[in-house]
Coordinates of C-alpha atoms and ligand atoms in Angstrom, one line a residue:
M1454 CA 0.0 0.0 0.0
T1455 CA 1.3 3.4 -0.7
T1456 CA 0.4 6.3 1.5
S1457 CA -0.6 9.7 0.3
V1458 CA 2.7 10.9 1.7
E1459 CA 4.5 9.0 -1.0
P1460 CA 2.5 9.0 -4.2
S1461 CA 3.8 6.3 -6.6
V1462 CA 5.1 7.3 -10.0
D1463 CA 5.0 4.2 -12.2
N1464 CA 4.4 4.0 -15.9
T1465 CA 4.3 0.2 -16.1
P1466 CA 1.1 -1.2 -17.8
P1467 CA -1.6 -1.9 -15.2
A1468 CA -1.7 -5.7 -15.6
K1469 CA 2.1 -6.0 -15.3
R1470 CA 2.2 -3.7 -12.4
L1471 CA -0.6 -5.6 -10.6
S1472 CA 1.2 -8.9 -11.1
K1473 CA 4.5 -7.4 -9.9
E1474 CA 2.8 -5.8 -6.8
V1475 CA 0.9 -8.9 -5.9
G1476 CA 3.9 -11.1 -6.4
R1477 CA 6.0 -9.2 -3.9
R1478 CA 3.4 -9.2 -1.2
R1479 CA 3.6 -11.5 1.9
T1480 CA 0.7 -11.3 4.2
F1481 CA 0.9 -13.3 7.4
A1482 CA -0.1 -13.5 11.0
I1483 CA 1.9 -14.6 14.0
I1484 CA 0.1 -17.2 16.2
S1485 CA 1.3 -17.9 19.7
H1486 CA 0.4 -18.2 23.4
P1487 CA 0.8 -15.1 25.5
D1488 CA 4.4 -14.5 26.6
A1489 CA 5.9 -16.6 23.9
G1490 CA 7.4 -13.4 22.5
K1491 CA 5.1 -12.3 19.7
T1492 CA 5.4 -8.6 20.5
T1493 CA 9.2 -9.0 20.7
L1494 CA 9.4 -10.9 17.4
T1495 CA 7.1 -8.5 15.6
E1496 CA 9.2 -5.7 16.8
K1497 CA 12.4 -7.3 15.7
L1498 CA 10.9 -8.0 12.2
L1499 CA 10.0 -4.3 12.0
L1500 CA 13.5 -3.5 13.1
Y1501 CA 15.2 -5.6 10.4
G1502 CA 12.6 -4.3 7.9
G1503 CA 13.7 -0.8 8.7
A1504 CA 10.2 0.2 9.9
I1505 CA 11.5 1.1 13.3
H1506 CA 14.9 2.1 14.4
L1507 CA 14.9 1.1 18.0
A1508 CA 13.1 -1.8 19.4
G1509 CA 10.8 -1.1 22.4
S1510 CA 8.3 1.2 20.8
V1511 CA 5.7 -1.3 19.8
K1512 CA 5.6 -2.6 23.3
A1513 CA 5.3 1.0 24.7
R1514 CA 2.4 1.7 22.3
R1515 CA 0.6 -1.5 23.4
A1516 CA 0.9 -0.5 27.0
A1517 CA -0.5 2.9 26.2
R1518 CA -3.4 1.4 24.4
H1519 CA -4.3 -0.8 27.3
A1520 CA -4.0 2.2 29.7
T1521 CA -6.4 4.4 27.7
S1522 CA -8.6 1.5 26.4
D1523 CA -8.3 3.3 23.1
W1524 CA -7.1 2.3 19.7
M1525 CA -3.5 2.1 19.2
E1526 CA -2.2 5.4 18.0
M1527 CA -0.8 5.2 14.6
E1528 CA 2.9 5.9 14.2
K1529 CA 4.5 6.4 10.9
Q1530 CA 8.1 6.3 10.2
R1531 CA 9.4 6.3 6.7
G1532 CA 5.9 6.0 5.3
I1533 CA 5.2 2.7 7.2
S1534 CA 2.1 2.3 9.1
V1535 CA 2.3 0.6 12.5
T1536 CA -1.2 -0.2 13.6
S1537 CA -3.1 -2.4 15.9
S1538 CA -4.4 -4.4 12.9
V1539 CA -1.7 -4.6 10.3
M1540 CA 1.9 -3.6 10.1
Q1541 CA 3.5 -3.0 6.7
F1542 CA 7.1 -2.8 5.8
E1543 CA 9.4 -3.3 2.8
Y1544 CA 12.3 -5.8 2.9
D1545 CA 14.4 -6.7 -0.1
D1546 CA 11.7 -5.5 -2.5
R1547 CA 9.1 -7.5 -0.7
C1548 CA 6.1 -5.8 0.8
V1549 CA 5.4 -7.4 4.1
N1550 CA 2.0 -7.2 5.9
I1551 CA 2.0 -8.6 9.4
L1552 CA -1.6 -9.0 10.7
D1553 CA -1.9 -8.6 14.4
T1554 CA -3.7 -11.4 16.2
P1555 CA -4.9 -9.9 19.5
G1556 CA -3.9 -12.0 22.5
H1557 CA -3.9 -11.6 26.2
Q1558 CA -7.1 -10.1 27.4
D1559 CA -7.9 -8.9 23.9
F1560 CA -8.2 -12.6 22.7
S1561 CA -11.5 -12.9 20.9
E1562 CA -13.1 -14.2 17.8
D1563 CA -11.4 -11.4 16.0
T1564 CA -8.2 -13.2 16.7
Y1565 CA -9.5 -16.2 14.7
R1566 CA -11.1 -14.1 12.0
T1567 CA -7.9 -12.3 11.3
L1568 CA -6.5 -15.6 10.2
A1569 CA -9.0 -15.5 7.3
A1570 CA -7.1 -12.5 5.9
A1571 CA -3.6 -14.2 6.1
D1572 CA -1.8 -16.1 3.4
S1573 CA 0.4 -17.9 5.9
A1574 CA 1.1 -18.0 9.6
V1575 CA 4.2 -18.0 11.8
M1576 CA 3.7 -20.2 14.8
L1577 CA 5.8 -18.9 17.6
I1578 CA 6.6 -21.2 20.5
D1579 CA 8.6 -20.8 23.7
A1580 CA 11.4 -23.3 23.7
A1581 CA 10.8 -24.2 27.3
K1582 CA 7.0 -24.6 27.0
G1583 CA 6.4 -26.0 23.5
V1584 CA 2.9 -25.9 22.1
E1585 CA 0.6 -24.1 24.5
P1586 CA -3.3 -24.0 24.4
Q1587 CA -3.8 -20.7 22.6
T1588 CA -1.2 -21.6 20.0
E1589 CA -3.0 -24.9 19.4
K1590 CA -6.4 -23.2 19.0
L1591 CA -5.0 -20.8 16.5
F1592 CA -3.1 -23.6 14.8
R1593 CA -6.4 -25.5 14.3
V1594 CA -8.0 -22.5 12.7
C1595 CA -5.1 -22.2 10.3
K1596 CA -5.5 -25.8 9.5
L1597 CA -9.1 -25.3 8.5
R1598 CA -7.7 -23.1 5.7
N1599 CA -4.6 -25.3 5.0
L1600 CA -2.5 -22.2 5.6
P1601 CA 1.2 -22.7 5.2
I1602 CA 2.7 -22.6 8.8
F1603 CA 6.2 -21.7 9.7
T1604 CA 7.5 -22.4 13.2
F1605 CA 9.8 -20.2 15.1
V1606 CA 11.1 -21.7 18.4
N1607 CA 11.9 -18.7 20.6
K1608 CA 13.9 -18.1 23.8
M1609 CA 16.7 -20.4 22.8
D1610 CA 19.0 -18.3 25.1
R1611 CA 17.3 -19.9 28.0
Q1612 CA 17.2 -23.5 29.2
G1613 CA 14.5 -25.1 27.1
R1614 CA 13.2 -28.5 26.0
D1615 CA 15.1 -30.8 23.7
P1616 CA 14.6 -29.6 20.1
L1617 CA 13.8 -33.1 18.9
D1618 CA 11.2 -33.3 21.5
L1619 CA 9.6 -30.1 20.2
M1620 CA 9.7 -31.4 16.7
E1621 CA 7.9 -34.6 17.9
E1622 CA 5.3 -32.5 19.7
L1623 CA 4.5 -30.7 16.5
E1624 CA 4.2 -34.0 14.6
N1625 CA 2.4 -36.1 17.2
H1626 CA 0.3 -33.5 19.0
L1627 CA -0.6 -31.2 16.2
G1628 CA -0.2 -33.6 13.3
M1629 CA 2.2 -31.3 11.6
P1630 CA 5.6 -32.6 10.7
A1631 CA 8.4 -30.1 10.8
C1632 CA 11.5 -29.6 8.7
P1633 CA 14.2 -27.7 10.6
I1634 CA 15.8 -25.0 8.4
N1635 CA 18.3 -24.4 11.1
W1636 CA 19.3 -26.4 14.2
P1637 CA 20.4 -25.3 17.6
V1638 CA 24.0 -26.0 18.7
F1639 CA 24.7 -26.8 22.3
D1640 CA 27.9 -27.0 24.3
G1641 CA 26.8 -29.2 27.1
P1642 CA 23.6 -27.6 28.3
T1643 CA 24.5 -24.2 26.9
F1644 CA 23.0 -22.8 23.7
V1645 CA 25.9 -21.5 21.6
G1646 CA 24.4 -21.0 18.1
V1647 CA 22.5 -22.4 15.2
F1648 CA 23.5 -24.4 12.2
D1649 CA 21.9 -23.4 8.9
R1650 CA 21.2 -26.7 7.1
A1651 CA 21.2 -25.3 3.6
S1652 CA 24.4 -23.1 3.7
E1653 CA 26.1 -25.2 6.4
D1654 CA 27.0 -22.0 8.3
V1655 CA 27.1 -22.0 12.0
H1656 CA 25.9 -18.7 13.5
V1657 CA 27.3 -17.9 16.9
F1658 CA 25.0 -16.9 19.6
E1659 CA 25.9 -13.9 21.7
A1660 CA 23.5 -12.5 24.3
D1661 CA 22.7 -9.0 23.3
K1662 CA 23.6 -6.6 26.1
Q1663 CA 21.0 -4.0 25.0
H1664 CA 18.2 -6.5 24.8
G1665 CA 18.4 -6.4 21.0
A1666 CA 17.4 -2.7 20.7
T1667 CA 19.3 -2.4 17.4
A1668 CA 19.9 -4.8 14.5
I1669 CA 23.0 -7.0 14.7
T1670 CA 24.5 -9.7 12.5
A1671 CA 25.9 -12.9 14.1
R1672 CA 29.4 -14.2 13.6
T1673 CA 29.5 -17.2 11.3
A1674 CA 31.8 -20.0 10.2
K1675 CA 31.2 -22.8 7.7
W1676 CA 30.8 -26.3 9.1
G1677 CA 33.6 -28.6 8.1
T1678 CA 36.2 -25.7 7.8
P1679 CA 39.1 -25.0 10.2
E1680 CA 37.3 -21.8 11.3
I1681 CA 34.8 -23.8 13.2
D1682 CA 37.4 -24.8 15.8
A1683 CA 37.6 -21.1 16.8
I1684 CA 33.9 -20.9 17.6
L1685 CA 32.8 -24.4 18.7
S1686 CA 34.4 -26.6 21.3
P1687 CA 35.1 -30.3 20.3
R1688 CA 32.2 -31.3 22.5
A1689 CA 29.7 -28.9 20.7
Q1690 CA 31.1 -30.1 17.3
E1691 CA 30.6 -33.7 18.3
R1692 CA 27.0 -33.2 19.3
L1693 CA 26.2 -31.1 16.2
A1694 CA 27.7 -33.8 13.9
H1695 CA 25.5 -36.3 15.5
D1696 CA 22.4 -34.1 15.3
I1697 CA 23.1 -33.3 11.6
E1698 CA 23.3 -37.0 10.8
L1699 CA 20.1 -37.7 12.7
L1700 CA 18.2 -35.0 11.0
D1701 CA 19.4 -36.0 7.5
I1702 CA 18.3 -39.6 8.1
A1703 CA 15.2 -39.2 10.2
G1704 CA 13.7 -35.8 9.3
D1705 CA 11.3 -34.8 6.5
A1706 CA 13.1 -33.2 3.6
L1707 CA 12.2 -29.7 2.7
D1708 CA 9.4 -29.9 0.2
L1709 CA 8.0 -26.5 -0.8
D1710 CA 4.8 -28.0 -2.3
R1711 CA 4.1 -29.7 1.1
V1712 CA 4.9 -26.4 2.9
L1713 CA 2.5 -24.5 0.7
A1714 CA -0.2 -27.1 1.1
G1715 CA 0.1 -26.6 4.9
E1716 CA 1.4 -30.2 5.4
L1717 CA 5.0 -29.5 6.5
S1718 CA 6.2 -26.7 8.7
P1719 CA 9.7 -25.2 8.2
M1720 CA 11.1 -24.8 11.7
F1721 CA 13.5 -22.2 12.9
F1722 CA 15.3 -21.7 16.2
G1723 CA 16.3 -18.4 17.7
S1724 CA 15.9 -15.7 20.3
A1725 CA 13.8 -12.7 19.4
L1726 CA 15.0 -10.8 22.4
N1727 CA 18.6 -11.1 21.4
N1728 CA 17.9 -10.5 17.7
F1729 CA 19.4 -13.9 17.2
G1730 CA 18.1 -15.9 14.2
V1731 CA 15.5 -13.2 13.3
Q1732 CA 17.0 -11.9 10.1
P1733 CA 17.8 -15.4 8.6
F1734 CA 14.3 -16.4 9.6
L1735 CA 12.8 -13.3 7.9
E1736 CA 14.8 -13.9 4.7
S1737 CA 14.0 -17.6 4.5
F1738 CA 10.4 -17.0 5.4
L1739 CA 10.0 -14.4 2.7
E1740 CA 11.5 -16.7 0.2
M1741 CA 9.2 -19.6 1.0
A1742 CA 6.0 -18.0 2.1
P1743 CA 3.3 -17.6 -0.6
A1744 CA 2.3 -14.4 -2.3
P1745 CA -1.5 -13.7 -2.5
S1746 CA -3.0 -16.3 -4.7
R1747 CA -6.6 -17.4 -4.8
Y1748 CA -9.7 -17.0 -2.6
A1749 CA -12.8 -19.1 -2.8
T1750 CA -16.2 -17.4 -3.6
E1751 CA -19.6 -18.9 -4.1
E1752 CA -19.1 -18.4 -7.8
G1753 CA -15.6 -20.1 -8.0
D1754 CA -12.1 -18.9 -7.1
V1755 CA -10.8 -15.4 -7.8
S1756 CA -7.2 -15.0 -8.5
A1757 CA -5.2 -12.2 -6.8
T1758 CA -4.1 -10.9 -10.2
D1759 CA -7.6 -10.6 -11.6
A1760 CA -8.0 -7.1 -13.0
S1761 CA -11.2 -6.4 -10.9
F1762 CA -10.9 -5.3 -7.4
S1763 CA -12.5 -7.5 -4.8
G1764 CA -12.1 -8.1 -1.1
F1765 CA -14.0 -9.1 2.0
I1766 CA -14.5 -7.6 5.5
F1767 CA -13.0 -9.7 8.3
K1768 CA -13.2 -7.3 11.2
I1769 CA -15.3 -4.4 12.3
Q1770 CA -14.0 -2.2 15.0
A1771 CA -16.1 0.2 16.9
N1772 CA -14.3 3.1 18.3
M1773 CA -14.1 3.0 22.0
D1774 CA -13.2 6.7 22.1
A1775 CA -16.3 8.7 22.8
S1776 CA -15.1 11.5 20.5
H1777 CA -15.1 9.1 17.5
R1778 CA -18.5 7.4 17.2
D1779 CA -17.8 5.7 13.9
R1780 CA -16.7 2.2 13.1
I1781 CA -13.9 0.9 10.9
A1782 CA -14.3 -2.1 8.7
F1783 CA -11.1 -4.0 7.8
L1784 CA -11.0 -5.3 4.3
R1785 CA -8.6 -7.9 2.9
V1786 CA -8.0 -7.1 -0.7
C1787 CA -8.3 -10.4 -2.5
S1788 CA -7.8 -9.4 -6.1
G1789 CA -6.9 -6.4 -8.2
R1790 CA -6.1 -2.9 -7.2
F1791 CA -8.0 -0.7 -4.8
V1792 CA -8.0 3.0 -5.6
K1793 CA -9.1 5.7 -3.2
G1794 CA -12.5 7.1 -4.1
M1795 CA -13.5 4.1 -6.3
D1796 CA -17.1 2.8 -6.4
A1797 CA -17.5 -0.8 -5.3
R1798 CA -20.5 -3.0 -5.1
L1799 CA -21.7 -4.7 -2.0
P1800 CA -23.5 -7.7 -3.4
R1801 CA -25.3 -8.5 -0.2
L1802 CA -27.3 -5.3 -0.4
G1803 CA -27.1 -5.0 -4.2
K1804 CA -25.8 -1.5 -4.0
S1805 CA -22.7 0.5 -4.8
I1806 CA -20.7 2.4 -2.3
R1807 CA -18.0 5.0 -2.8
L1808 CA -14.9 4.1 -0.9
K1809 CA -13.9 7.6 -0.1
N1810 CA -11.8 7.6 2.9
P1811 CA -9.9 4.3 2.9
S1812 CA -8.0 5.5 5.8
A1813 CA -7.2 4.7 8.2
F1814 CA -5.8 2.3 10.1
M1815 CA -6.1 4.2 13.2
A1816 CA -8.1 6.5 15.2
R1817 CA -6.7 9.9 16.0
E1818 CA -4.1 10.3 13.4
R1819 CA -5.7 9.1 10.3
S1820 CA -3.8 8.8 7.1
T1821 CA -5.5 8.0 3.9
I1822 CA -4.1 5.6 1.4
D1823 CA -4.2 6.1 -2.4
E1824 CA -4.1 2.6 -3.6
A1825 CA -3.7 -1.0 -2.4
F1826 CA -3.2 -4.4 -4.0
A1827 CA -4.3 -7.9 -3.4
G1828 CA -2.8 -9.0 -0.1
D1829 CA -3.1 -5.6 1.5
I1830 CA -5.5 -4.7 4.3
I1831 CA -7.4 -1.5 4.2
G1832 CA -9.6 0.2 6.8
L1833 CA -12.9 1.6 5.5
Y1834 CA -15.1 4.0 7.3
D1835 CA -18.3 2.2 8.1
P1836 CA -21.4 4.2 8.5
G1837 CA -23.1 1.0 9.8
V1838 CA -23.7 -0.9 6.5
F1839 CA -20.9 -3.5 6.6
R1840 CA -21.0 -7.0 8.2
I1841 CA -18.3 -9.4 8.8
G1842 CA -17.8 -11.5 5.7
D1843 CA -19.2 -8.9 3.3
T1844 CA -17.7 -8.8 -0.2
L1845 CA -16.9 -5.6 -2.0
T1846 CA -16.0 -5.7 -5.7
D1847 CA -15.9 -3.5 -8.8
G1848 CA -16.3 -6.6 -11.1
A1849 CA -19.1 -9.1 -11.4
D1850 CA -21.2 -9.8 -8.3
I1851 CA -19.4 -12.5 -6.3
R1852 CA -19.5 -13.5 -2.7
F1853 CA -16.5 -14.7 -0.8
K1854 CA -17.3 -17.8 1.1
G1855 CA -17.5 -15.9 4.3
I1856 CA -15.9 -16.4 7.7
P1857 CA -17.4 -19.0 10.0
H1858 CA -18.3 -18.4 13.6
F1859 CA -15.9 -20.1 16.0
S1860 CA -16.9 -21.8 19.2
P1861 CA -17.2 -19.4 22.1
E1862 CA -15.7 -20.6 25.4
L1863 CA -17.7 -18.5 27.7
F1864 CA -21.5 -18.1 27.9
R1865 CA -23.7 -15.8 29.9
H1866 CA -27.4 -15.5 30.3
I1867 CA -28.4 -11.9 29.5
R1868 CA -31.5 -9.9 30.6
V1869 CA -32.5 -6.3 31.4
G1870 CA -33.7 -5.2 34.8
D1871 CA -36.4 -3.0 33.1
P1872 CA -38.7 -5.2 30.9
L1873 CA -39.6 -2.1 28.8
K1874 CA -36.0 -2.0 27.6
R1875 CA -36.1 -5.5 26.2
K1876 CA -36.5 -4.3 22.6
Q1877 CA -33.5 -2.0 23.0
L1878 CA -31.5 -4.9 24.4
L1879 CA -32.3 -7.0 21.3
K1880 CA -31.4 -4.2 19.0
G1881 CA -28.1 -3.6 20.7
L1882 CA -27.3 -7.4 20.8
S1883 CA -28.1 -7.8 17.2
Q1884 CA -25.9 -4.9 16.2
L1885 CA -23.0 -6.1 18.3
A1886 CA -23.4 -9.6 17.0
E1887 CA -23.2 -8.3 13.5
E1888 CA -20.0 -6.6 14.3
G1889 CA -18.8 -9.9 15.5
A1890 CA -18.2 -8.7 19.1
I1891 CA -20.3 -11.5 20.6
Q1892 CA -22.5 -14.4 19.5
I1893 CA -26.2 -14.8 20.4
F1894 CA -28.0 -18.1 21.0
S1895 CA -31.5 -19.1 21.9
D1896 CA -32.7 -22.1 23.8
Y1897 CA -33.9 -24.5 21.0
G1898 CA -37.6 -23.9 20.3
T1899 CA -37.7 -20.4 21.7
D1900 CA -36.5 -17.3 20.1
A1901 CA -35.5 -15.7 23.4
S1902 CA -31.9 -14.7 22.2
D1903 CA -30.9 -14.5 25.8
I1904 CA -27.6 -16.4 25.7
V1905 CA -24.4 -14.6 24.7
G1906 CA -21.2 -16.3 23.9
A1907 CA -17.6 -15.0 23.6
V1908 CA -14.1 -16.2 23.4
G1909 CA -12.6 -13.9 26.0
T1910 CA -14.1 -12.3 29.2
L1911 CA -13.2 -8.8 28.2
Q1912 CA -15.8 -9.1 25.5
F1913 CA -18.5 -9.3 28.1
D1914 CA -17.2 -6.2 29.8
V1915 CA -17.2 -4.4 26.5
L1916 CA -20.7 -5.7 25.7
K1917 CA -22.1 -4.5 29.0
S1918 CA -20.5 -1.1 28.7
R1919 CA -21.5 -0.6 25.0
L1920 CA -25.1 -1.6 25.7
E1921 CA -25.2 1.0 28.5
I1922 CA -23.6 3.8 26.5
E1923 CA -25.0 3.2 23.1
Y1924 CA -28.4 1.7 23.8
R1925 CA -29.1 2.9 27.3
V1926 CA -29.6 -0.6 28.5
D1927 CA -28.5 -1.9 31.9
A1928 CA -27.8 -5.5 31.1
I1929 CA -27.5 -8.2 33.8
L1930 CA -25.2 -11.1 32.8
T1931 CA -25.1 -14.4 34.7
P1932 CA -22.6 -17.1 34.0
L1933 CA -23.7 -20.3 32.4
P1934 CA -21.7 -23.5 32.8
Y1935 CA -21.0 -24.2 29.1
V1936 CA -17.5 -23.9 27.6
L1937 CA -18.0 -25.2 24.1
C1938 CA -20.4 -24.9 21.2
R1939 CA -20.8 -27.4 18.5
W1940 CA -22.8 -26.8 15.3
V1941 CA -25.0 -29.8 14.4
V1942 CA -24.9 -30.8 10.8
G1943 CA -26.7 -33.6 9.0
E1944 CA -30.0 -34.4 7.3
S1945 CA -31.2 -36.7 10.0
F1946 CA -31.1 -34.0 12.8
D1947 CA -34.3 -34.2 14.9
P1948 CA -34.4 -32.2 18.1
R1949 CA -36.6 -34.8 19.7
T1950 CA -34.3 -37.7 19.2
F1951 CA -30.9 -35.9 19.3
N1952 CA -28.8 -37.4 22.0
R1953 CA -26.8 -34.7 23.8
G1954 CA -26.2 -36.1 27.2
Q1955 CA -26.5 -34.4 30.6
G1956 CA -25.3 -30.9 31.4
S1957 CA -25.6 -29.6 27.8
L1958 CA -28.1 -27.4 26.1
L1959 CA -29.7 -27.7 22.6
A1960 CA -29.9 -24.2 21.2
R1961 CA -29.9 -22.2 18.0
D1962 CA -27.4 -19.7 16.7
R1963 CA -28.5 -16.3 15.4
D1964 CA -29.0 -17.8 12.0
G1965 CA -31.4 -20.5 13.3
H1966 CA -28.8 -23.3 13.0
P1967 CA -28.9 -26.0 15.7
V1968 CA -26.0 -26.0 18.1
V1969 CA -25.3 -27.8 21.3
L1970 CA -23.6 -26.0 24.2
F1971 CA -21.5 -28.4 26.2
S1972 CA -19.9 -28.0 29.6
N1973 CA -16.8 -30.2 28.7
E1974 CA -15.0 -32.0 25.9
W1975 CA -16.1 -35.3 27.3
G1976 CA -19.8 -34.3 26.5
V1977 CA -18.8 -33.6 22.9
R1978 CA -17.2 -37.0 22.5
W1979 CA -20.1 -38.7 24.1
S1980 CA -22.7 -37.0 21.9
T1981 CA -20.6 -37.5 18.8
E1982 CA -20.6 -41.3 19.5
K1983 CA -24.4 -41.3 20.2
N1984 CA -25.3 -39.5 17.0
P1985 CA -23.2 -41.3 14.4
K1986 CA -25.1 -39.8 11.5
L1987 CA -24.5 -36.2 12.5
E1988 CA -21.5 -34.1 12.6
L1989 CA -20.7 -31.8 15.5
L1990 CA -18.5 -29.0 14.1
P1991 CA -16.4 -26.5 16.2
V1992 CA -17.2 -23.8 13.6
S1993 CA -20.4 -22.7 12.0
P1994 CA -20.9 -24.4 8.6
L1995 CA -19.7 -22.0 5.9
A1996 CA -22.3 -22.5 3.2
E1997 CA -25.1 -21.9 5.6
H1998 CA -23.3 -18.9 7.0
A1999 CA -22.6 -17.4 3.7
G2000 CA -26.3 -17.9 2.8
N2001 CA -27.3 -16.1 5.8
L2002 CA -24.9 -13.3 5.3
S2003 CA -26.8 -12.7 2.1
G2004 CA -30.1 -12.6 3.7
Ligands
G4P1145 P1 3.8 -11.8 23.8 O1 3.7 -10.6 23.0 O2 3.8 -13.1 23.1 O3 2.9 -11.9 25.0 O4 5.3 -11.8 24.4 P2 6.3 -10.6 24.6 O5 7.0 -10.3 23.3 O6 5.7 -9.5 25.4 O7 7.4 -11.4 25.5 C1 7.1 -11.9 26.8 C2 8.4 -12.0 27.6 O8 9.3 -12.8 27.0 C3 9.0 -10.6 27.8 O9 9.6 -10.6 29.0 C4 10.1 -10.7 26.7 O10 11.2 -9.8 27.0 C5 10.5 -12.1 26.8 N1 11.2 -12.7 25.6 C6 10.8 -12.5 24.3 N2 11.7 -13.1 23.5 C7 12.7 -13.7 24.3 C8 13.9 -14.4 24.1 O11 14.2 -14.7 23.0 N3 14.6 -14.8 25.2 C9 14.2 -14.5 26.4 N4 14.9 -14.9 27.4 N5 13.1 -13.8 26.7 C10 12.3 -13.4 25.7 P3 9.0 -9.7 30.2 O12 9.9 -9.9 31.4 O13 7.6 -10.1 30.4 O14 8.9 -8.3 29.7 P4 10.1 -7.3 29.5 O15 10.3 -6.7 30.8 O16 11.3 -8.0 29.0 O17 9.6 -6.3 28.5

């Protein structure tokens, strides 16, 4: 994306330019469990990408955002936007878009939905902890789309688990075989560097005294040359020789087709905090990760290099700041070129909309963009017409297959103290569900819409406060014992005979689709066994959802 600060001057024919711009884009998300080092790694990628000059600023901004409960303030350096939703920078003529997947207390369905806008994912794991629950959840969502997944094992500077053990965990627990691109080198228990399997260079680890505030390049020596003796003890060399042999015999070979099909994960070891292994990772990742390619629509696939502009909305963010009442819809450009001020059709409503102020990633300091290409994310001013999953296009009417709902993990019963306010409550809930802030369910057979589900507790706080401020409704929320939702799919579904077991609830989602709310995993397994002709899905069925989006 170019900003209005730097208008592009390019006389290349449009089709050629489009294909060049698309081909150089890499749009990905980092998935991890809190504390694995996502902020640190993101910051280091920005540092090596020249987008920031001193690490530490992203973290400071995040802290500020939490403190003010406001949108992250946009900061621009050298024409690069750093926002809470996407960060863009250039590296070696590649245009890199990193999508932020909110974690910690911001963890929500948005985190899952963001993955719908990515072309690949980087799975970041803590060397001492391995695959943690949140990483696994996000991994499963990536798998639904067969996204290519790259693994970065972080915090190698600390005592961690055996790297072979971590590889095995990926394969056995996640069902994802890994192919190490580099391999850690140990001297006894101490981590001393990594061995790059393709170049056979050993990169020496040195703890960075300034906590990696500035970019550094590691000392290297080629394996098998006399220089190695100067950097690795005989003990470290012996172990490395053994490991190399083991990997060559036992590991999966690097097969880019399998990587791109999401069946094999290239694995890297390093320490984001110490800037160790970050640059080689970035270079290798950019080489292997896919450029924007195809997206499925109801009418068939669209190709990123199609001349018509198209994209879909994957996130709608209401402004929490009282002085900005509007909402921003985040659109992933899937094909063609977006130009500021263009008219695009919204097939769901059968109408055209002028996309005037494609600003904007962020609140107070908004900057407008002039153009964007497939792979980019743009923020559109939303006067209240957009819904999650909406398609915008300037070509033939198509509809992207939409984004499913994901199983909430927390459920509350919701009511209002004043019965006269019930209509207001339903209006507010419906609006907030459309934004994707929460999901609404009704006990099967009623249309009470009095169960709300969310992925993180913060969403309930936000819900309560927004109902109060925007709809003047004082909502009372009481916890329900469920922790999982499963969408029931199958011709033979009959609510009278459906076997769901104790402690669960048969309900409908907002689109009228049958769901079961369970209080544990065991209940899901039991019910799956007892209803062999039905499927219990952890996400809403897409076709149904897309159909409903059009309604
Ligand atoms: P998150 O966004 O995934 O939640 O993680 P974040 O980057 O905030 O990192 C979590 C903690 O892990 C931070 O420590 C960070 O400094 C540390 N960390 C990140 N990468 C590495 C690494 O390669 N090695 C080691 N040893 N630590 C790493 P903190 O004490 O919580 O914060 P801070 O005081 O360092 O900022």
